[in-house]
Tab-separated table of C-alpha atoms in Angstrom:
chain	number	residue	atom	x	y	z
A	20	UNK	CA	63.948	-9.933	-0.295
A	21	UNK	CA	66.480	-10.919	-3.148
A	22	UNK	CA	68.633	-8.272	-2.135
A	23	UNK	CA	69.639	-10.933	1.367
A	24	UNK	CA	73.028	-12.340	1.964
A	25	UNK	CA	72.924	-14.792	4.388
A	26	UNK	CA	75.997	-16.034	5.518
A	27	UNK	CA	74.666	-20.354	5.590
A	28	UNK	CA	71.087	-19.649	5.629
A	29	UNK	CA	69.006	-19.217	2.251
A	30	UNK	CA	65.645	-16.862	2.867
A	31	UNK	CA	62.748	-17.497	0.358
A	32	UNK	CA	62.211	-14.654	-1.844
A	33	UNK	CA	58.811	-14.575	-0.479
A	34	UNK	CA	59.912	-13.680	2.808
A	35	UNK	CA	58.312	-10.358	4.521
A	36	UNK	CA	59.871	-8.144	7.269
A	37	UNK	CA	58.383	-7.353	10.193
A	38	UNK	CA	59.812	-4.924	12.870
A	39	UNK	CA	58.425	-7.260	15.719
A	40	UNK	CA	56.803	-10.646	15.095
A	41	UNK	CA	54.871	-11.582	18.081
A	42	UNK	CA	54.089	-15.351	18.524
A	43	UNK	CA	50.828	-16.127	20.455
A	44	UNK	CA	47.301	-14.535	20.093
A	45	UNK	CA	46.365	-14.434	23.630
A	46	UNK	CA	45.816	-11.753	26.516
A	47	UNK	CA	49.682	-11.607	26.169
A	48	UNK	CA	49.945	-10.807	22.554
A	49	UNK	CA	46.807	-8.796	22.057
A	50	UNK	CA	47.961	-6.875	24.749
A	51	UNK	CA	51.598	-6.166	23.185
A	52	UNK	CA	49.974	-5.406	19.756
A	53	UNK	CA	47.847	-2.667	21.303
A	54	UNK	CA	50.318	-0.885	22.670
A	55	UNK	CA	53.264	-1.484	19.680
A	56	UNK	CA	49.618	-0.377	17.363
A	57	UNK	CA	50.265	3.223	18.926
A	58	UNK	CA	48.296	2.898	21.706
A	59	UNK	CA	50.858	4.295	24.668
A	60	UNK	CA	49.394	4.808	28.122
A	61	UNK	CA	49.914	7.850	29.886
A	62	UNK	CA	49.205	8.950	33.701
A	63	UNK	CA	45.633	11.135	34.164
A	64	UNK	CA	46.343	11.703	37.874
A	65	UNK	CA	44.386	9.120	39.482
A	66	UNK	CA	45.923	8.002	43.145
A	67	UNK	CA	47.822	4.740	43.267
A	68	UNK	CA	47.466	2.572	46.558
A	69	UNK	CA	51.512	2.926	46.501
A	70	UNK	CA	52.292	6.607	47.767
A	71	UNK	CA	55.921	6.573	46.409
A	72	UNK	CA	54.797	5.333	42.736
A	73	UNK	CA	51.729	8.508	42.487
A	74	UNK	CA	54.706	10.699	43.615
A	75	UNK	CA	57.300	9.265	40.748
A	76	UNK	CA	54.174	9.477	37.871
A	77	UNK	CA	53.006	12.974	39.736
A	78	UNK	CA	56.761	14.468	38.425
A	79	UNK	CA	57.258	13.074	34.608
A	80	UNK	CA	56.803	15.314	32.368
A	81	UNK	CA	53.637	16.771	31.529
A	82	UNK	CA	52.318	14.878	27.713
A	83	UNK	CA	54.830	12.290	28.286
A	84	UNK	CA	54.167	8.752	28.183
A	85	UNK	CA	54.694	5.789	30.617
A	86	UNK	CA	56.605	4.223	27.639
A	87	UNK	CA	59.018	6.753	27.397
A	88	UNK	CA	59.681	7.008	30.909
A	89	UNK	CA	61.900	5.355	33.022
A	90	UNK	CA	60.306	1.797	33.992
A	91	UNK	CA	63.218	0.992	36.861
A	92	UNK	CA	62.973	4.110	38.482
A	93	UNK	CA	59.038	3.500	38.542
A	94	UNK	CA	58.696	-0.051	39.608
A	95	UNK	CA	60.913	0.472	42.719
A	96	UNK	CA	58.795	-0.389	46.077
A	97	UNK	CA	55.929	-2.068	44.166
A	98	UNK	CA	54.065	-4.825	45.401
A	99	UNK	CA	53.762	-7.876	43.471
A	100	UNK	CA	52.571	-10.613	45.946
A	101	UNK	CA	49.172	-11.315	44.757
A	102	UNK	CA	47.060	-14.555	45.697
A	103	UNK	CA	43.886	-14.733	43.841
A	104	UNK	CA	42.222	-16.141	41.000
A	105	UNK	CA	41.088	-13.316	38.744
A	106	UNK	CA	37.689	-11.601	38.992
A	107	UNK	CA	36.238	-9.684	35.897
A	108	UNK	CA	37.839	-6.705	36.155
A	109	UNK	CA	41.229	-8.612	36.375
A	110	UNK	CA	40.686	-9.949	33.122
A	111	UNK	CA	40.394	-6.090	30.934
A	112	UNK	CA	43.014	-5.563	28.630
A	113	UNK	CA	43.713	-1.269	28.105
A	114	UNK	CA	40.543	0.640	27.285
A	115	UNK	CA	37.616	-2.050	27.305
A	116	UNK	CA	35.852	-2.803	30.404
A	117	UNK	CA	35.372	-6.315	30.622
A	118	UNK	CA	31.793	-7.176	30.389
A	119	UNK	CA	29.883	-11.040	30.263
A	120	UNK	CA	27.979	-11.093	27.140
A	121	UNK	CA	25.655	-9.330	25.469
A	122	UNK	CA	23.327	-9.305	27.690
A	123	UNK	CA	23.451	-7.082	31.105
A	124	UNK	CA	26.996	-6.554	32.508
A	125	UNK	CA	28.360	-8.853	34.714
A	126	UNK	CA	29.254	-7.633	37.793
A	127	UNK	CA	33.376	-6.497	37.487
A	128	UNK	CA	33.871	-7.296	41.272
A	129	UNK	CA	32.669	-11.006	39.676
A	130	UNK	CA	33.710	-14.421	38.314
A	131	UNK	CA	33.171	-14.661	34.932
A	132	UNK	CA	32.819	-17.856	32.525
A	133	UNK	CA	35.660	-18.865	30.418
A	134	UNK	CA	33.051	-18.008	26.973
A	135	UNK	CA	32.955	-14.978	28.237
A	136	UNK	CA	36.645	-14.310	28.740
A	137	UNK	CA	37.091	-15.767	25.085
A	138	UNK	CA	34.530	-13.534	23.642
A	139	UNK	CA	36.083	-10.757	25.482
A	140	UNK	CA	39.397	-10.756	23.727
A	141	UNK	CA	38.149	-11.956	20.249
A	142	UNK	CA	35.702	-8.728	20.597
A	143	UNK	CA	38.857	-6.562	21.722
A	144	UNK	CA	40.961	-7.456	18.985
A	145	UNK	CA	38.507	-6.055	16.686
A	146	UNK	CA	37.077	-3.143	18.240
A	147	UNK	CA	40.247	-1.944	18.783
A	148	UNK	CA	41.156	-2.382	14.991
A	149	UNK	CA	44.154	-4.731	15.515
A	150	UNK	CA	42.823	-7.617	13.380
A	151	UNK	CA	44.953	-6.177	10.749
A	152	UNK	CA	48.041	-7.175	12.607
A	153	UNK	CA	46.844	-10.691	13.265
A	154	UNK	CA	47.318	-13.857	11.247
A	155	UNK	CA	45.451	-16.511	12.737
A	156	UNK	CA	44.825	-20.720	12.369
A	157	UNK	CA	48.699	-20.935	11.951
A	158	UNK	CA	51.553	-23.115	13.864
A	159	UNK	CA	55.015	-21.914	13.991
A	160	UNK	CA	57.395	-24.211	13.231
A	161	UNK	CA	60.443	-22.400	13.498
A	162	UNK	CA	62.266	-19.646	14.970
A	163	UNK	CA	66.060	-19.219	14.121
A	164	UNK	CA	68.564	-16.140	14.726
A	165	UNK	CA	70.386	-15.030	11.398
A	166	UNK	CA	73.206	-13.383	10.931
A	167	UNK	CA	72.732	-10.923	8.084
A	168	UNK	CA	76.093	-10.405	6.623
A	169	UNK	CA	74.992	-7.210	4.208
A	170	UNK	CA	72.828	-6.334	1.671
A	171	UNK	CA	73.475	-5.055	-1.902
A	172	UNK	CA	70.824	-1.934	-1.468
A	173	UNK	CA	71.959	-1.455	2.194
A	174	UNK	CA	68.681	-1.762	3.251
A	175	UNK	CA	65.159	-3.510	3.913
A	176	UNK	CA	61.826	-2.796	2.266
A	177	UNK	CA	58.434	-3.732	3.834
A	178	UNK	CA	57.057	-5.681	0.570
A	179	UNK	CA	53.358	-4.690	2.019
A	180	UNK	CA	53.676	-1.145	2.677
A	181	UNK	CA	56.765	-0.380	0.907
A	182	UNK	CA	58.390	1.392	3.810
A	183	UNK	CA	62.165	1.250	4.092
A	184	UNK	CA	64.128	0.361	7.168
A	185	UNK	CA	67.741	0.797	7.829
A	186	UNK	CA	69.121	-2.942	8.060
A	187	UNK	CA	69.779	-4.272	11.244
A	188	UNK	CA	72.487	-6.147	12.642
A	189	UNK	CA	70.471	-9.070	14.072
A	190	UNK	CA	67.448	-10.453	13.064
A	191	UNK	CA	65.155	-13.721	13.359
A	192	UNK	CA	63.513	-16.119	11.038
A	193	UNK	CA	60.061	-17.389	11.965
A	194	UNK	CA	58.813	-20.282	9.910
A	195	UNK	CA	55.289	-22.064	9.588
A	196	UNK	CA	52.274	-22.599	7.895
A	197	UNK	CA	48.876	-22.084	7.673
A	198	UNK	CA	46.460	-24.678	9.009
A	199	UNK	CA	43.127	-24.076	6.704
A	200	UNK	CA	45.633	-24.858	3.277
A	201	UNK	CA	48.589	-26.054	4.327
A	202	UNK	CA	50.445	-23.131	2.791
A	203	UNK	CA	54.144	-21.964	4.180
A	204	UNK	CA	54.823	-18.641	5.563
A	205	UNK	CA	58.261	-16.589	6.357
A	206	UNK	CA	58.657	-14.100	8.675
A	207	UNK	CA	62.392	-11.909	8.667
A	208	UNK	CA	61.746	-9.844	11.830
A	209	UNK	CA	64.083	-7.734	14.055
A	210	UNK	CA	62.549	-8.752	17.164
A	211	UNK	CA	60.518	-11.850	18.319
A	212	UNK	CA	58.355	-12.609	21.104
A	213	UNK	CA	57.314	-14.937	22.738
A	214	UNK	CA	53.695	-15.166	24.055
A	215	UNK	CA	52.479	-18.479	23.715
A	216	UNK	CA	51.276	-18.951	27.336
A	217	UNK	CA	51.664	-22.030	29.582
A	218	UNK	CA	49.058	-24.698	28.479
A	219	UNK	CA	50.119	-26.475	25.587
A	220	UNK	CA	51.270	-29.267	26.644
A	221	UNK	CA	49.740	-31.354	29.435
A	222	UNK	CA	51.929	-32.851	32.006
A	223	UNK	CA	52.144	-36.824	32.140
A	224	UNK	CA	52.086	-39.384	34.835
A	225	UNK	CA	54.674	-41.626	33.006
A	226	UNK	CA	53.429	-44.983	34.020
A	227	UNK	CA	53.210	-47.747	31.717
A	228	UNK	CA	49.367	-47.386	29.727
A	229	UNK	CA	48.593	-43.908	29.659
A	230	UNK	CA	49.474	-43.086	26.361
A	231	UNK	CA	48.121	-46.304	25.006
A	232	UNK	CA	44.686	-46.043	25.752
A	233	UNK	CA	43.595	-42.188	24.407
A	234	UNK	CA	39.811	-42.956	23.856
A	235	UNK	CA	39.445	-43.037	27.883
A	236	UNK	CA	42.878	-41.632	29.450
A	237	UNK	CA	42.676	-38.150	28.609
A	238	UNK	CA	44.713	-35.038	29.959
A	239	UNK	CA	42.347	-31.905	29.535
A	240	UNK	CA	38.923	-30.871	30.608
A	241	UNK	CA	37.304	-30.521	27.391
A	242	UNK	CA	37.834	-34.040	26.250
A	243	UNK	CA	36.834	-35.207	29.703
A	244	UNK	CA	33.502	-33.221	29.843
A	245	UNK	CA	32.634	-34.742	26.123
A	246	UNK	CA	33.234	-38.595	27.941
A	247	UNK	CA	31.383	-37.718	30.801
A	248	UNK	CA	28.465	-36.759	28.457
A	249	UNK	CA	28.572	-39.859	26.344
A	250	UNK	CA	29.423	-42.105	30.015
A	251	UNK	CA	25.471	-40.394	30.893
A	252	UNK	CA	23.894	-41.044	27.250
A	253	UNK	CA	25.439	-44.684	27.867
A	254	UNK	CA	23.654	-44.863	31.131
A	255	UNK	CA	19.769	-43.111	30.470
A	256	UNK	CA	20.089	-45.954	27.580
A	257	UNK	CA	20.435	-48.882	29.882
A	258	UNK	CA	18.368	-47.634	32.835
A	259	UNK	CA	14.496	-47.906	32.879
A	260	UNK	CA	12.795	-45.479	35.406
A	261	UNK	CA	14.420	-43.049	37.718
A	262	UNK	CA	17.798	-44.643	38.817
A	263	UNK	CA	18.869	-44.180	42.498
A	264	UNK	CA	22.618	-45.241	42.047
A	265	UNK	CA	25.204	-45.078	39.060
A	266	UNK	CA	25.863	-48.141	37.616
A	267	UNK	CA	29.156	-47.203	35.239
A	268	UNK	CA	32.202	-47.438	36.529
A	269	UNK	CA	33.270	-44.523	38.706
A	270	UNK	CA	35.894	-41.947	36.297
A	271	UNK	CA	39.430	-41.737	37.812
A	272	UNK	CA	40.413	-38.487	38.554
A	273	UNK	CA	44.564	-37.769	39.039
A	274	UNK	CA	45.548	-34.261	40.358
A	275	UNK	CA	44.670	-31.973	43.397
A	276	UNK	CA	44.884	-28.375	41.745
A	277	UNK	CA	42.048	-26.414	39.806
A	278	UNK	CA	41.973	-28.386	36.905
A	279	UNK	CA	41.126	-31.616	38.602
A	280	UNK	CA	38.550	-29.583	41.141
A	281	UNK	CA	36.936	-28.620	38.154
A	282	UNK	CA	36.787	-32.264	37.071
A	283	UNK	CA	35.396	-33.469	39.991
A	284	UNK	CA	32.637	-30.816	39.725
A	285	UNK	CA	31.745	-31.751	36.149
A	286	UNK	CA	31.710	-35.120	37.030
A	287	UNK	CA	29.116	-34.515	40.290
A	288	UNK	CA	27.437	-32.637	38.131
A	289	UNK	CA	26.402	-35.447	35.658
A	290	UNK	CA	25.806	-37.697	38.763
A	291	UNK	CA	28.890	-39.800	37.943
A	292	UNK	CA	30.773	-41.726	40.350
A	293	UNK	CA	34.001	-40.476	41.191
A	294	UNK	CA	37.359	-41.890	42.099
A	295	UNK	CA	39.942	-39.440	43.141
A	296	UNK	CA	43.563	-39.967	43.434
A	297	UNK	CA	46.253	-37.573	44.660
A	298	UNK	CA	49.783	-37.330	46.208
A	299	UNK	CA	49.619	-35.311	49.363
A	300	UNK	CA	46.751	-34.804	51.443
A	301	UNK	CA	44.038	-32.375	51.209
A	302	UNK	CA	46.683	-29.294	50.413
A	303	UNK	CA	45.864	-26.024	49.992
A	304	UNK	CA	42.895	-26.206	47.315
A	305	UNK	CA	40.530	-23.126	47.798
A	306	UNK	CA	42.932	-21.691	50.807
A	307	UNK	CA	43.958	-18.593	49.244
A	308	UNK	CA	40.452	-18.305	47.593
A	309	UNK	CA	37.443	-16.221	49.522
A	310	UNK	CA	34.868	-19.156	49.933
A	311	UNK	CA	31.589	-16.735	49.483
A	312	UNK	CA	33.001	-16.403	46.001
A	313	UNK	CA	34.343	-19.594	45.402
A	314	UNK	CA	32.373	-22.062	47.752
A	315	UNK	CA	32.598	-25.034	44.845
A	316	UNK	CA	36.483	-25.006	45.130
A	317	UNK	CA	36.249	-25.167	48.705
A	318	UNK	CA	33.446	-27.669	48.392
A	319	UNK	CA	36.071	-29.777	46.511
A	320	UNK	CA	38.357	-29.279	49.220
A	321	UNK	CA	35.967	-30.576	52.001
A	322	UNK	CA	35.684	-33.437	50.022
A	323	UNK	CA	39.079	-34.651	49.805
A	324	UNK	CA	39.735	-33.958	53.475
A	325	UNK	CA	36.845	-36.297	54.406
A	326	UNK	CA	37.930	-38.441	51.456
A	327	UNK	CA	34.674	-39.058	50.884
A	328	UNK	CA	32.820	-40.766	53.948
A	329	UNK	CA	30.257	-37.708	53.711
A	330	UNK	CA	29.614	-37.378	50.027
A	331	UNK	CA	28.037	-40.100	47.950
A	332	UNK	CA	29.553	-41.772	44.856
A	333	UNK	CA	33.054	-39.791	45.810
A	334	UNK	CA	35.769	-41.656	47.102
A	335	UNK	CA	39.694	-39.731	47.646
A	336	UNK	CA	42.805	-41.536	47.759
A	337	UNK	CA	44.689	-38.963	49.083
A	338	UNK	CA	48.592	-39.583	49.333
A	339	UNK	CA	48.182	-42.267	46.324
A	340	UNK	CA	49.862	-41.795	43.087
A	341	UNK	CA	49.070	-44.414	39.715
A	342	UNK	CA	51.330	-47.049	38.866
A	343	UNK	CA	49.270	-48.615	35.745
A	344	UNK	CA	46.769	-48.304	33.829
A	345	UNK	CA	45.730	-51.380	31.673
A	346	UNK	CA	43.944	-51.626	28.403
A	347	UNK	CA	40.918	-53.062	30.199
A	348	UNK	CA	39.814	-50.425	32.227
A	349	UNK	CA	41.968	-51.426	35.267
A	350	UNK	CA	44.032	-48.862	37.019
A	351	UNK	CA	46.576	-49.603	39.742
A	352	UNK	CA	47.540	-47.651	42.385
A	353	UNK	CA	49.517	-47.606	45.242
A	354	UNK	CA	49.070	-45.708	48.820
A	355	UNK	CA	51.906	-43.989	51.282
A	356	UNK	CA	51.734	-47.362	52.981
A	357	UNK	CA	52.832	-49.043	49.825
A	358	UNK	CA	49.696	-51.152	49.829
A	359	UNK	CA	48.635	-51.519	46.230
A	360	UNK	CA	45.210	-51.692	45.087
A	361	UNK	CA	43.541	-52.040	41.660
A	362	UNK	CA	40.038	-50.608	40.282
A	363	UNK	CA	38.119	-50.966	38.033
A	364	UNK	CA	37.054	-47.233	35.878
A	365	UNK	CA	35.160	-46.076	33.163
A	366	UNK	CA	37.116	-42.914	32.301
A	367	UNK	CA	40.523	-41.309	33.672
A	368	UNK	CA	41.347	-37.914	33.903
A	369	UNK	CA	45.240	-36.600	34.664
A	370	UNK	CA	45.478	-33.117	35.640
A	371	UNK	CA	48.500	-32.671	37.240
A	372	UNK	CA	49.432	-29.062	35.426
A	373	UNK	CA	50.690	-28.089	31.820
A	374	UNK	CA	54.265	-26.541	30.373
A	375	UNK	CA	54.269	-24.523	27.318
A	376	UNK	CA	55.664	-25.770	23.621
A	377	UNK	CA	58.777	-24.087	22.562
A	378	UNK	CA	59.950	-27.178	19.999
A	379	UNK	CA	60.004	-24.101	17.579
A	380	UNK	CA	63.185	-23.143	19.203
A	381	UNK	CA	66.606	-23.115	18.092
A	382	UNK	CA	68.282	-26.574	20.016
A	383	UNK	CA	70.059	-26.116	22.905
A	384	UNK	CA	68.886	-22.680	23.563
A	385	UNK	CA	68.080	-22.894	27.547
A	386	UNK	CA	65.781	-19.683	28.396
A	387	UNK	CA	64.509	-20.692	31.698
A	388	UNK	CA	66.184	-19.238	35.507
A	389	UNK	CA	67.273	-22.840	35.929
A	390	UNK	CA	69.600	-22.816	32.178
A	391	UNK	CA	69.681	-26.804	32.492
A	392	UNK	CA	66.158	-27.222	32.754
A	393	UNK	CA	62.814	-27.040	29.985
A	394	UNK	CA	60.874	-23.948	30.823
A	395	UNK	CA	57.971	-24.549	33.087
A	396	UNK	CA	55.447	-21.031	33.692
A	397	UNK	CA	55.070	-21.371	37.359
A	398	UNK	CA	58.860	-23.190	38.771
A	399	UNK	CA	60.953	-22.169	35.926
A	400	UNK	CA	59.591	-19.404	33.180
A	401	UNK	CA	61.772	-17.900	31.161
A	402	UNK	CA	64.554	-15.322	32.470
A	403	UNK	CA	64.318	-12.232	31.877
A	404	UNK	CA	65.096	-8.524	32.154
A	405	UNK	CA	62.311	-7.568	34.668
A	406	UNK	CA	62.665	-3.921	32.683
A	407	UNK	CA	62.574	-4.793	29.555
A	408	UNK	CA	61.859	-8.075	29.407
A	409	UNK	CA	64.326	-9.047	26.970
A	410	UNK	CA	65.103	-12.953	27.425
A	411	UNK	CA	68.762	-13.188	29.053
A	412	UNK	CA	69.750	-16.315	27.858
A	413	UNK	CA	68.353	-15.856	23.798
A	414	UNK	CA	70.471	-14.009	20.493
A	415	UNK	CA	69.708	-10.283	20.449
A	416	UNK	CA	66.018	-9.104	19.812
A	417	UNK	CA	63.825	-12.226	21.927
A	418	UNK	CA	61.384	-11.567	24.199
A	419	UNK	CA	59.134	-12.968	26.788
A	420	UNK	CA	55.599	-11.993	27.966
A	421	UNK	CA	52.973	-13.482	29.850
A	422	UNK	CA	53.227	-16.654	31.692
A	423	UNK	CA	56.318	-17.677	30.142
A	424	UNK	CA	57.766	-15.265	31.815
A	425	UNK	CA	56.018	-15.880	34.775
A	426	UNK	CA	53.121	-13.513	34.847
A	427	UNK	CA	50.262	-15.930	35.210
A	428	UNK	CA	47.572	-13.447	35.832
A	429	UNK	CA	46.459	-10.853	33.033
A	430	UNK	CA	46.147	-7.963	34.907
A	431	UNK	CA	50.392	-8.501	35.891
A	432	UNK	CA	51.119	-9.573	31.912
A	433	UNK	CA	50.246	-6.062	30.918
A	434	UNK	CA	53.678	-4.577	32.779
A	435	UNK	CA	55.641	-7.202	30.692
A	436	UNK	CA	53.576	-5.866	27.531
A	437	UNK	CA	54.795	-1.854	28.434
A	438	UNK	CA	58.413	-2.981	28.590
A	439	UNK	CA	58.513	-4.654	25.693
A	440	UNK	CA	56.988	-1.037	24.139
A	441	UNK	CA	59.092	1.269	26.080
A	442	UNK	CA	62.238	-0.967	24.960
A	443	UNK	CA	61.877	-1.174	21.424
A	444	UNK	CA	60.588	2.077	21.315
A	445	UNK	CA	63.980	3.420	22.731
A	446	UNK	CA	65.688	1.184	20.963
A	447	UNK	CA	64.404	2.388	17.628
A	448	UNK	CA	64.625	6.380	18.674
A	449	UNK	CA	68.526	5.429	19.982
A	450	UNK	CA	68.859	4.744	16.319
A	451	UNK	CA	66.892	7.374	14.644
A	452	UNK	CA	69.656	9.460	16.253
């Protein structure tokens, strides 16, 4: 890489050059890999619920694939207004049916656990020989445009596979380093994309003591379901006999969505007390959700109608939001009424949603619809071309896929991951020629 001249940016002669460097190893980026891997999709005739979509796949070109079609001219009259949390099926990435474990398969017209999900796409990424392409336990700490002034051969060789590329006019830097030693790393890369998903960072109430009591104010389930376990350890140590009512005190749970349903189930679960505390009233939990297949969401949702008159050791607070939360286990809040009141808790959970971690970015660089606001996956992902999905706002050569570009189910993400393919792929035969 000696051969760079980099008009106020020095590159480390270790750098290597990638044609794409895609940031994030989930559903989003496995899927992109598979299909930039040489995996292209093509149509085998089956009949699409949309009429007018069979009919445009019906007349490509026989042997020709999806990626090198058209993608506007297909998506027209397509229905995207879907309400659901995903089933199995909904979770298969191209080519591997999704099934729960190794023992019998799980039903595809099923839930299945989120161990199975994981084990689904770690198994995918090597059965479909992609591991190659991955470099894992890393954090990227920077992404920058460059502007590549010339080189003194004229052009760029792949240090790994000694292939030669004709230089482009715009590439990206992608800094970071490797979490098991520490080591740096260097990516020069014509494209970038982004595929880190939505759930990096958890939202915060804001009120004074939150962040000054982590042992016992915590902001994700899997820290929560570790307290709960010690908060029952704690109690069968204290207890002689069979107790008949919890004597801790009852674990605080902020938020009405998923996340703090599933909360209140791990905490009924253990036989904890629970207090729950949310801004509007019961909502819309479990609405959109069939309740044969999900009766504990709309379990959860009986609850905090009845705010808890009908359910032992649960008590909702509905149209209450937090105003403290002091170092001794006291947390005050404050009802639509504006009648404060202050309880005593063992544990508190905030759940009130997450928003992805793009600090790697360049400063200033405003990717979301809404240019003046931080990207946020569900009211403001990142915009971009629906068709290629190229972000509008970035340099030449960034991309979006997955939910931070708004596709918060996996069975939408894989569209994004096609025209990302189909672009570059056009892209790269436009310049062949």
């Amino acid at each position: 890489m000696r051969d760079y001249s980099v008009q106020g940016v020095s590159i480390p002669d270790d750098a290597v050059y990638k044609e794409v460097v895609v940031i994030g190893n989930g559903p989003s980026g496995i899927a992109l890999s598979y299909l930039l891997a040489g995996n292209w999709p093509y149509y085998n005739g089956a009949v699409h619920p949309d009429e007018m979509l069979t009919t445009r796949l019906s007349g490509a070109p026989s042997g020709r694939s999806i990626i090198q079609q058209d993608l506007r001219f297909l998506s027209q009259a397509m229905d995207g207004n879907v309400l659901t949390i995903s089933l199995s099926s909904w979770m298969e990435l191209p080519g591997v049916e999704f099934r729960g474990g190794s023992g019998p398969a799980h039903s595809r017209d099923g839930r299945a656990s989120v161990s199975s999900v994981a084990q689904y796409y770690h198994d995918y990424v090597h059965s479909q020989t992609l591991a190659r392409f991955f470099r894992n336990g890393c954090v990227v700490t920077s992404v920058r445009p460059l502007d590549i002034s010339h080189s003194q051969s004229g052009d760029i060789i792949d240090p790994e596979t000694g292939v030669q590329y004709c230089q482009p006019q715009a590439m990206w830097r992608v800094e970071g380093f490797d979490l098991e030693n520490g080591g740096p790393f260097c990516y020069i890369c014509r494209r970038v994309v982004l595929a880190t998903g939505a759930a990096d960072l958890p939202n915060r109430l804001g009120v004074p003591g939150e962040l000054a009591n982590p042992t016992w104010v915590l902001h994700d389930l899997r820290s929560l379901e570790a307290a709960l376990d010690r908060l029952v350890e704690e109690e069968e140590g204290d207890r002689e006999g069979v107790p008949t009512e919890p004597r801790c005190d009852p674990v605080l749970i902020v938020g009405a969505g998923l996340s703090a349903a599933d909360a209140v189930i791990a905490a009924r679960f253990r036989s904890l007390p629970i207090l729950h505390v949310f801004r509007k009233k019961a909502g819309a939990l479990g609405k959109q959700l069939p309740e044969n297949m999900y009766p504990e969401y709309h379990k959860v949702h009986q609850m905090m109608g009845d705010g808890g008159a009908s359910y032992p050791c649960y008590t909702a607070l509905a149209e209450h939001r937090v105003l403290e939360i002091s170092s001794d286990h006291k947390v005050c809040v404050v009802g639509s009424d504006n009648a404060v009141s202050v309880h005593q808790v063992s544990v508190v959970a905030v759940l009130i949603g997450s928003r992805p971690d793009l600090n790697f970015l360049p400063p200033g660089l405003s990717l979301g619809l809404r240019a003046t606001e931080s990207v946020d996956c569900r009211s403001n992902p990142v915009d971009v071309d629906p068709y290629t999905h190229r972000a509008v706002r970035a340099p030449p050569g960034m991309y979006a896929l997955g939910p931070l570009a708004g596709d918060n189910f996996v069975r939408f993400l894989q569209g994004g991951a096609v025209a990302i393919a189909s672009h570059i792929h056009k892209e790269l035969h436009h310049t062949a020629l």
